[in-house]
Amino acid sequence: MSTDTSTGTEMGAGARKGAGTYAPAPGAAPLSRMIAAQTAFETKMLLRNGEQLLLTVIIPSLLLVLFSTVDIIDTGSGASVDFLAPGVLALAVMSTAFTGQAIATGFERRYGVLKRLGASPLPRWALMTAKTLSVLVTEVLQIALLTVIAFALGWSPDGNPFAVLLLLVLGTAAFSGLGLLMAGTLKAEATLAAANLVFVLLLVGGGVIVPLDKFPEVAQTLLGLLPISALSEGLRDVLQHGAGMPWNDLGVLAVWAVLGLGAAARFFRWE
């Protein structure tokens, strides 16, 4: 009996001595690794969603092929694809950064996903960073696909690649801010309806397919202040006409980016 007690005591002491020793040590992963993991997760969820793929990949591709091969709209002198490709690239940015992100984030907010993620070791600003990086990854895939299709249709772009990159980055920031603002303030169903309605309206009136000079003069001035118009016209000036830095369009996008991201940071509700 005494031997058993002694053995039990020794075992208990050994257990107490080893208590709290784990391999690997518990704790949150480095912030960069958490952001990378969340970015990969967000991107996979986006690419697995059939509705999002329809919005971000299939519709822009079909529009590019259809209007480049069928003479429906007067796009001016030169090949139709030279006019259409920059506008469709702008549409791809809007569909991912604004429409797709607004709808996905709105329903994540409704179902409590954002609330639970907000309570995880991943900071809320890091979650927004991961969502933005996911948008950028998706846009790279979109732009690569649309560029291949445009080249197959005879596209011959020109201009400064850095200007194109700057336009795309500012356009993404502007649309991302507006999408997050909508998702963080409206109900999910309202976000779904509003985001799709805005997508259709800007597709028609944002210089993507229909040239802005087809609209009345007053309307041209107002439409030119929209982020989709600034992005599509800026890309068109560079890629079709070989212009340098389209400072006016960059300025419009910068204003929208500051206003959109600032308002999203101020009014976004996690629940």
mmCIF file of C-alpha atoms in Angstrom:
data_model
loop_
_atom_site.group_PDB
_atom_site.id
_atom_site.type_symbol
_atom_site.label_atom_id
_atom_site.label_comp_id
_atom_site.label_asym_id
_atom_site.label_seq_id
_atom_site.Cartn_x
_atom_site.Cartn_y
_atom_site.Cartn_z
ATOM 1 C CA MET A 1 0.000 0.000 0.000
ATOM 2 C CA SER A 2 2.796 2.399 0.932
ATOM 3 C CA THR A 3 4.645 1.568 -2.260
ATOM 4 C CA ASP A 4 1.568 2.335 -4.338
ATOM 5 C CA THR A 5 1.073 5.621 -2.496
ATOM 6 C CA SER A 6 4.703 6.566 -3.034
ATOM 7 C CA THR A 7 4.492 5.730 -6.711
ATOM 8 C CA GLY A 8 1.290 7.686 -7.073
ATOM 9 C CA THR A 9 2.884 10.647 -5.323
ATOM 10 C CA GLU A 10 5.883 10.531 -7.646
ATOM 11 C CA MET A 11 3.629 10.320 -10.664
ATOM 12 C CA GLY A 12 1.570 13.254 -9.418
ATOM 13 C CA ALA A 13 4.692 15.308 -8.881
ATOM 14 C CA GLY A 14 5.904 14.431 -12.354
ATOM 15 C CA ALA A 15 2.590 15.471 -13.841
ATOM 16 C CA ARG A 16 2.642 18.768 -11.962
ATOM 17 C CA LYS A 17 6.208 19.392 -13.049
ATOM 18 C CA GLY A 18 5.301 18.835 -16.686
ATOM 19 C CA ALA A 19 2.082 20.865 -16.531
ATOM 20 C CA GLY A 20 1.968 23.761 -18.960
ATOM 21 C CA THR A 21 4.689 22.370 -21.229
ATOM 22 C CA TYR A 22 3.453 21.869 -24.773
ATOM 23 C CA ALA A 23 5.070 21.393 -28.133
ATOM 24 C CA PRO A 24 4.538 23.490 -30.117
ATOM 25 C CA ALA A 25 3.856 26.349 -27.698
ATOM 26 C CA PRO A 26 0.199 27.528 -27.863
ATOM 27 C CA GLY A 27 -0.664 31.028 -28.995
ATOM 28 C CA ALA A 28 -1.736 33.069 -31.995
ATOM 29 C CA ALA A 29 0.218 32.717 -35.215
ATOM 30 C CA PRO A 30 2.240 35.683 -36.505
ATOM 31 C CA LEU A 31 0.012 38.405 -37.920
ATOM 32 C CA SER A 32 1.410 38.056 -41.440
ATOM 33 C CA ARG A 33 0.604 34.342 -41.449
ATOM 34 C CA MET A 34 -2.945 34.977 -40.211
ATOM 35 C CA ILE A 35 -3.538 37.566 -42.944
ATOM 36 C CA ALA A 36 -2.119 35.219 -45.590
ATOM 37 C CA ALA A 37 -4.317 32.348 -44.396
ATOM 38 C CA GLN A 38 -7.436 34.517 -44.334
ATOM 39 C CA THR A 39 -6.613 35.887 -47.793
ATOM 40 C CA ALA A 40 -6.308 32.356 -49.189
ATOM 41 C CA PHE A 41 -9.603 31.385 -47.537
ATOM 42 C CA GLU A 42 -11.434 34.458 -48.868
ATOM 43 C CA THR A 43 -10.085 33.834 -52.389
ATOM 44 C CA LYS A 44 -11.120 30.160 -52.369
ATOM 45 C CA MET A 45 -14.610 31.057 -51.184
ATOM 46 C CA LEU A 46 -14.920 33.644 -53.930
ATOM 47 C CA LEU A 47 -13.732 31.323 -56.696
ATOM 48 C CA ARG A 48 -16.015 28.492 -55.518
ATOM 49 C CA ASN A 49 -19.112 30.692 -55.640
ATOM 50 C CA GLY A 50 -20.909 30.185 -58.936
ATOM 51 C CA GLU A 51 -22.818 33.468 -58.756
ATOM 52 C CA GLN A 52 -19.629 35.406 -58.094
ATOM 53 C CA LEU A 53 -17.880 33.695 -61.001
ATOM 54 C CA LEU A 54 -20.793 34.661 -63.253
ATOM 55 C CA LEU A 55 -20.480 38.272 -62.148
ATOM 56 C CA THR A 56 -16.705 38.599 -62.148
ATOM 57 C CA VAL A 57 -15.584 36.376 -65.022
ATOM 58 C CA ILE A 58 -18.327 35.171 -67.334
ATOM 59 C CA ILE A 59 -20.278 38.416 -67.859
ATOM 60 C CA PRO A 60 -17.206 40.610 -68.619
ATOM 61 C CA SER A 61 -15.828 37.932 -70.970
ATOM 62 C CA LEU A 62 -19.132 37.557 -72.834
ATOM 63 C CA LEU A 63 -19.522 41.316 -73.167
ATOM 64 C CA LEU A 64 -16.013 41.642 -74.571
ATOM 65 C CA VAL A 65 -16.510 38.872 -77.129
ATOM 66 C CA LEU A 66 -20.053 39.881 -78.115
ATOM 67 C CA PHE A 67 -19.530 43.597 -78.668
ATOM 68 C CA SER A 68 -16.122 43.073 -80.282
ATOM 69 C CA THR A 69 -17.427 40.644 -82.882
ATOM 70 C CA VAL A 70 -20.960 41.964 -83.505
ATOM 71 C CA ASP A 71 -21.424 45.511 -84.758
ATOM 72 C CA ILE A 72 -24.090 46.648 -82.287
ATOM 73 C CA ILE A 73 -22.666 49.888 -80.860
ATOM 74 C CA ASP A 74 -20.719 52.566 -82.676
ATOM 75 C CA THR A 75 -17.396 52.725 -80.838
ATOM 76 C CA GLY A 76 -15.773 55.199 -83.212
ATOM 77 C CA SER A 77 -12.849 54.682 -85.544
ATOM 78 C CA GLY A 78 -10.538 51.714 -85.132
ATOM 79 C CA ALA A 79 -11.224 48.178 -83.992
ATOM 80 C CA SER A 80 -14.085 47.754 -81.532
ATOM 81 C CA VAL A 81 -11.932 45.681 -79.205
ATOM 82 C CA ASP A 82 -9.512 48.597 -78.755
ATOM 83 C CA PHE A 83 -12.365 50.645 -77.313
ATOM 84 C CA LEU A 84 -14.066 47.819 -75.420
ATOM 85 C CA ALA A 85 -11.106 46.094 -73.734
ATOM 86 C CA PRO A 86 -10.239 48.993 -71.362
ATOM 87 C CA GLY A 87 -13.906 49.415 -70.414
ATOM 88 C CA VAL A 88 -14.334 45.713 -69.698
ATOM 89 C CA LEU A 89 -11.186 45.739 -67.556
ATOM 90 C CA ALA A 90 -12.769 48.562 -65.554
ATOM 91 C CA LEU A 91 -15.979 46.535 -65.317
ATOM 92 C CA ALA A 92 -14.014 43.561 -63.982
ATOM 93 C CA VAL A 93 -12.534 45.724 -61.219
ATOM 94 C CA MET A 94 -15.969 47.047 -60.280
ATOM 95 C CA SER A 95 -17.605 43.608 -60.323
ATOM 96 C CA THR A 96 -15.055 42.196 -57.878
ATOM 97 C CA ALA A 97 -14.121 45.125 -55.634
ATOM 98 C CA PHE A 98 -17.617 46.598 -55.392
ATOM 99 C CA THR A 99 -20.472 44.272 -56.368
ATOM 100 C CA GLY A 100 -19.011 40.920 -55.363
ATOM 101 C CA GLN A 101 -17.391 42.169 -52.174
ATOM 102 C CA ALA A 102 -20.478 44.105 -51.072
ATOM 103 C CA ILE A 103 -22.793 41.100 -51.487
ATOM 104 C CA ALA A 104 -20.430 38.584 -49.860
ATOM 105 C CA THR A 105 -19.569 40.845 -46.920
ATOM 106 C CA GLY A 106 -23.221 41.827 -46.438
ATOM 107 C CA PHE A 107 -24.310 38.219 -45.983
ATOM 108 C CA GLU A 108 -21.294 37.432 -43.793
ATOM 109 C CA ARG A 109 -22.427 40.280 -41.564
ATOM 110 C CA ARG A 110 -26.009 39.035 -41.533
ATOM 111 C CA TYR A 111 -25.082 35.453 -40.567
ATOM 112 C CA GLY A 112 -22.717 36.578 -37.810
ATOM 113 C CA VAL A 113 -19.524 35.499 -39.576
ATOM 114 C CA LEU A 114 -17.929 38.927 -39.198
ATOM 115 C CA LYS A 115 -18.891 39.062 -35.530
ATOM 116 C CA ARG A 116 -17.163 35.739 -34.861
ATOM 117 C CA LEU A 117 -14.104 36.656 -36.902
ATOM 118 C CA GLY A 118 -13.954 39.965 -35.036
ATOM 119 C CA ALA A 119 -13.606 38.008 -31.786
ATOM 120 C CA SER A 120 -10.740 35.886 -33.133
ATOM 121 C CA PRO A 121 -7.015 36.717 -32.726
ATOM 122 C CA LEU A 122 -7.144 38.258 -36.203
ATOM 123 C CA PRO A 123 -7.611 42.049 -35.753
ATOM 124 C CA ARG A 124 -10.506 43.613 -37.585
ATOM 125 C CA TRP A 125 -8.243 45.819 -39.694
ATOM 126 C CA ALA A 126 -6.305 42.674 -40.677
ATOM 127 C CA LEU A 127 -9.554 40.998 -41.741
ATOM 128 C CA MET A 128 -10.334 43.969 -44.006
ATOM 129 C CA THR A 129 -6.761 43.774 -45.321
ATOM 130 C CA ALA A 130 -7.234 40.094 -46.133
ATOM 131 C CA LYS A 131 -10.470 40.861 -47.971
ATOM 132 C CA THR A 132 -8.738 43.573 -49.994
ATOM 133 C CA LEU A 133 -5.844 41.245 -50.865
ATOM 134 C CA SER A 134 -8.358 38.600 -51.924
ATOM 135 C CA VAL A 135 -9.958 41.144 -54.243
ATOM 136 C CA LEU A 136 -6.556 41.972 -55.741
ATOM 137 C CA VAL A 137 -5.747 38.285 -56.327
ATOM 138 C CA THR A 138 -9.097 37.781 -58.057
ATOM 139 C CA GLU A 139 -8.566 40.874 -60.191
ATOM 140 C CA VAL A 140 -5.176 39.614 -61.346
ATOM 141 C CA LEU A 141 -6.846 36.407 -62.552
ATOM 142 C CA GLN A 142 -9.657 38.388 -64.209
ATOM 143 C CA ILE A 143 -7.323 40.787 -65.976
ATOM 144 C CA ALA A 144 -5.095 37.948 -67.180
ATOM 145 C CA LEU A 145 -8.078 36.088 -68.660
ATOM 146 C CA LEU A 146 -9.616 39.180 -70.260
ATOM 147 C CA THR A 147 -6.256 40.238 -71.692
ATOM 148 C CA VAL A 148 -5.822 36.843 -73.349
ATOM 149 C CA ILE A 149 -9.336 37.052 -74.833
ATOM 150 C CA ALA A 150 -8.748 40.628 -76.029
ATOM 151 C CA PHE A 151 -5.456 39.681 -77.704
ATOM 152 C CA ALA A 152 -7.217 36.779 -79.426
ATOM 153 C CA LEU A 153 -9.753 39.308 -80.766
ATOM 154 C CA GLY A 154 -6.977 41.507 -82.186
ATOM 155 C CA TRP A 155 -6.414 44.000 -79.365
ATOM 156 C CA SER A 156 -3.299 46.150 -79.737
ATOM 157 C CA PRO A 157 -2.803 48.154 -76.506
ATOM 158 C CA ASP A 158 -0.398 51.036 -76.135
ATOM 159 C CA GLY A 159 0.687 53.417 -73.373
ATOM 160 C CA ASN A 160 2.409 53.510 -69.987
ATOM 161 C CA PRO A 161 2.067 50.285 -67.923
ATOM 162 C CA PHE A 162 2.659 52.208 -64.676
ATOM 163 C CA ALA A 163 -0.288 54.492 -65.442
ATOM 164 C CA VAL A 164 -2.466 51.426 -66.024
ATOM 165 C CA LEU A 165 -1.342 49.898 -62.715
ATOM 166 C CA LEU A 166 -2.018 53.133 -60.843
ATOM 167 C CA LEU A 167 -5.494 53.414 -62.357
ATOM 168 C CA LEU A 168 -6.315 49.817 -61.407
ATOM 169 C CA VAL A 169 -5.063 50.231 -57.826
ATOM 170 C CA LEU A 170 -6.964 53.474 -57.242
ATOM 171 C CA GLY A 171 -10.048 52.026 -58.906
ATOM 172 C CA THR A 172 -9.884 48.988 -56.643
ATOM 173 C CA ALA A 173 -9.519 51.188 -53.560
ATOM 174 C CA ALA A 174 -12.472 53.364 -54.601
ATOM 175 C CA PHE A 175 -14.821 50.485 -55.367
ATOM 176 C CA SER A 176 -13.694 48.477 -52.357
ATOM 177 C CA GLY A 177 -14.471 51.375 -50.025
ATOM 178 C CA LEU A 178 -17.915 51.858 -51.553
ATOM 179 C CA GLY A 179 -18.645 48.129 -51.419
ATOM 180 C CA LEU A 180 -17.664 47.836 -47.751
ATOM 181 C CA LEU A 181 -19.658 50.970 -46.926
ATOM 182 C CA MET A 182 -22.764 49.460 -48.499
ATOM 183 C CA ALA A 183 -22.243 46.039 -46.878
ATOM 184 C CA GLY A 184 -21.606 47.556 -43.460
ATOM 185 C CA THR A 185 -24.623 49.846 -43.337
ATOM 186 C CA LEU A 186 -27.461 48.133 -45.245
ATOM 187 C CA LYS A 187 -29.243 44.843 -44.645
ATOM 188 C CA ALA A 188 -27.972 41.900 -46.688
ATOM 189 C CA GLU A 189 -31.041 41.767 -48.943
ATOM 190 C CA ALA A 190 -30.862 45.517 -49.572
ATOM 191 C CA THR A 191 -27.155 45.217 -50.335
ATOM 192 C CA LEU A 192 -27.837 42.414 -52.819
ATOM 193 C CA ALA A 193 -30.466 44.443 -54.667
ATOM 194 C CA ALA A 194 -28.592 47.749 -54.553
ATOM 195 C CA ALA A 195 -25.228 46.293 -55.609
ATOM 196 C CA ASN A 196 -26.717 44.531 -58.633
ATOM 197 C CA LEU A 197 -28.742 47.609 -59.608
ATOM 198 C CA VAL A 198 -25.665 49.849 -59.406
ATOM 199 C CA PHE A 199 -23.711 47.294 -61.456
ATOM 200 C CA VAL A 200 -26.269 47.397 -64.284
ATOM 201 C CA LEU A 201 -26.639 51.191 -64.223
ATOM 202 C CA LEU A 202 -22.882 51.797 -64.296
ATOM 203 C CA LEU A 203 -22.435 49.167 -67.001
ATOM 204 C CA VAL A 204 -24.782 51.182 -69.226
ATOM 205 C CA GLY A 205 -23.874 54.725 -68.183
ATOM 206 C CA GLY A 206 -20.256 54.457 -67.110
ATOM 207 C CA GLY A 207 -18.512 54.473 -70.476
ATOM 208 C CA VAL A 208 -17.841 50.719 -70.337
ATOM 209 C CA ILE A 209 -19.735 49.692 -73.464
ATOM 210 C CA VAL A 210 -21.431 52.892 -74.623
ATOM 211 C CA PRO A 211 -19.094 55.874 -75.250
ATOM 212 C CA LEU A 212 -19.806 58.845 -72.989
ATOM 213 C CA ASP A 213 -20.062 61.170 -75.989
ATOM 214 C CA LYS A 214 -23.302 59.388 -76.938
ATOM 215 C CA PHE A 215 -24.987 60.999 -73.924
ATOM 216 C CA PRO A 216 -26.214 64.618 -73.671
ATOM 217 C CA GLU A 217 -23.580 67.166 -72.728
ATOM 218 C CA VAL A 218 -24.838 67.741 -69.196
ATOM 219 C CA ALA A 219 -25.023 64.001 -68.586
ATOM 220 C CA GLN A 220 -21.469 63.560 -69.883
ATOM 221 C CA THR A 221 -20.161 65.969 -67.246
ATOM 222 C CA LEU A 222 -21.980 64.218 -64.414
ATOM 223 C CA LEU A 223 -21.203 60.695 -65.610
ATOM 224 C CA GLY A 224 -17.540 61.609 -65.983
ATOM 225 C CA LEU A 225 -17.342 62.111 -62.210
ATOM 226 C CA LEU A 226 -18.315 58.495 -61.491
ATOM 227 C CA PRO A 227 -15.504 56.105 -60.505
ATOM 228 C CA ILE A 228 -16.358 53.620 -63.274
ATOM 229 C CA SER A 229 -16.229 56.401 -65.875
ATOM 230 C CA ALA A 230 -12.919 57.714 -64.565
ATOM 231 C CA LEU A 231 -11.438 54.213 -64.581
ATOM 232 C CA SER A 232 -12.713 53.168 -68.006
ATOM 233 C CA GLU A 233 -11.877 56.501 -69.665
ATOM 234 C CA GLY A 234 -8.467 56.621 -67.994
ATOM 235 C CA LEU A 235 -7.618 53.104 -69.146
ATOM 236 C CA ARG A 236 -8.902 53.934 -72.613
ATOM 237 C CA ASP A 237 -6.790 57.092 -72.843
ATOM 238 C CA VAL A 238 -3.669 55.128 -71.947
ATOM 239 C CA LEU A 239 -4.254 51.794 -73.691
ATOM 240 C CA GLN A 240 -6.061 53.002 -76.820
ATOM 241 C CA HIS A 241 -4.642 56.476 -77.361
ATOM 242 C CA GLY A 242 -1.202 56.048 -75.781
ATOM 243 C CA ALA A 243 -1.622 58.938 -73.347
ATOM 244 C CA GLY A 244 0.691 59.517 -70.405
ATOM 245 C CA MET A 245 -0.673 59.975 -66.911
ATOM 246 C CA PRO A 246 -4.442 60.674 -66.996
ATOM 247 C CA TRP A 247 -4.288 63.007 -64.007
ATOM 248 C CA ASN A 248 -7.945 64.065 -64.089
ATOM 249 C CA ASP A 249 -9.172 60.476 -63.974
ATOM 250 C CA LEU A 250 -6.617 59.575 -61.303
ATOM 251 C CA GLY A 251 -7.794 62.541 -59.244
ATOM 252 C CA VAL A 252 -11.447 61.466 -59.482
ATOM 253 C CA LEU A 253 -10.551 57.925 -58.403
ATOM 254 C CA ALA A 254 -8.391 59.193 -55.538
ATOM 255 C CA VAL A 255 -11.267 61.319 -54.205
ATOM 256 C CA TRP A 256 -13.673 58.379 -54.380
ATOM 257 C CA ALA A 257 -11.105 56.122 -52.688
ATOM 258 C CA VAL A 258 -10.584 58.532 -49.781
ATOM 259 C CA LEU A 259 -14.296 59.186 -49.345
ATOM 260 C CA GLY A 260 -15.334 55.549 -49.705
ATOM 261 C CA LEU A 261 -12.694 54.027 -47.446
ATOM 262 C CA GLY A 262 -13.084 56.826 -44.896
ATOM 263 C CA ALA A 263 -16.861 56.420 -44.749
ATOM 264 C CA ALA A 264 -16.548 52.616 -44.548
ATOM 265 C CA ALA A 265 -14.120 52.903 -41.624
ATOM 266 C CA ARG A 266 -16.450 55.357 -39.869
ATOM 267 C CA PHE A 267 -19.874 53.778 -40.423
ATOM 268 C CA PHE A 268 -19.189 50.044 -40.930
ATOM 269 C CA ARG A 269 -21.177 47.964 -38.420
ATOM 270 C CA TRP A 270 -19.920 44.448 -37.647
ATOM 271 C CA GLU A 271 -23.292 43.162 -36.449
#
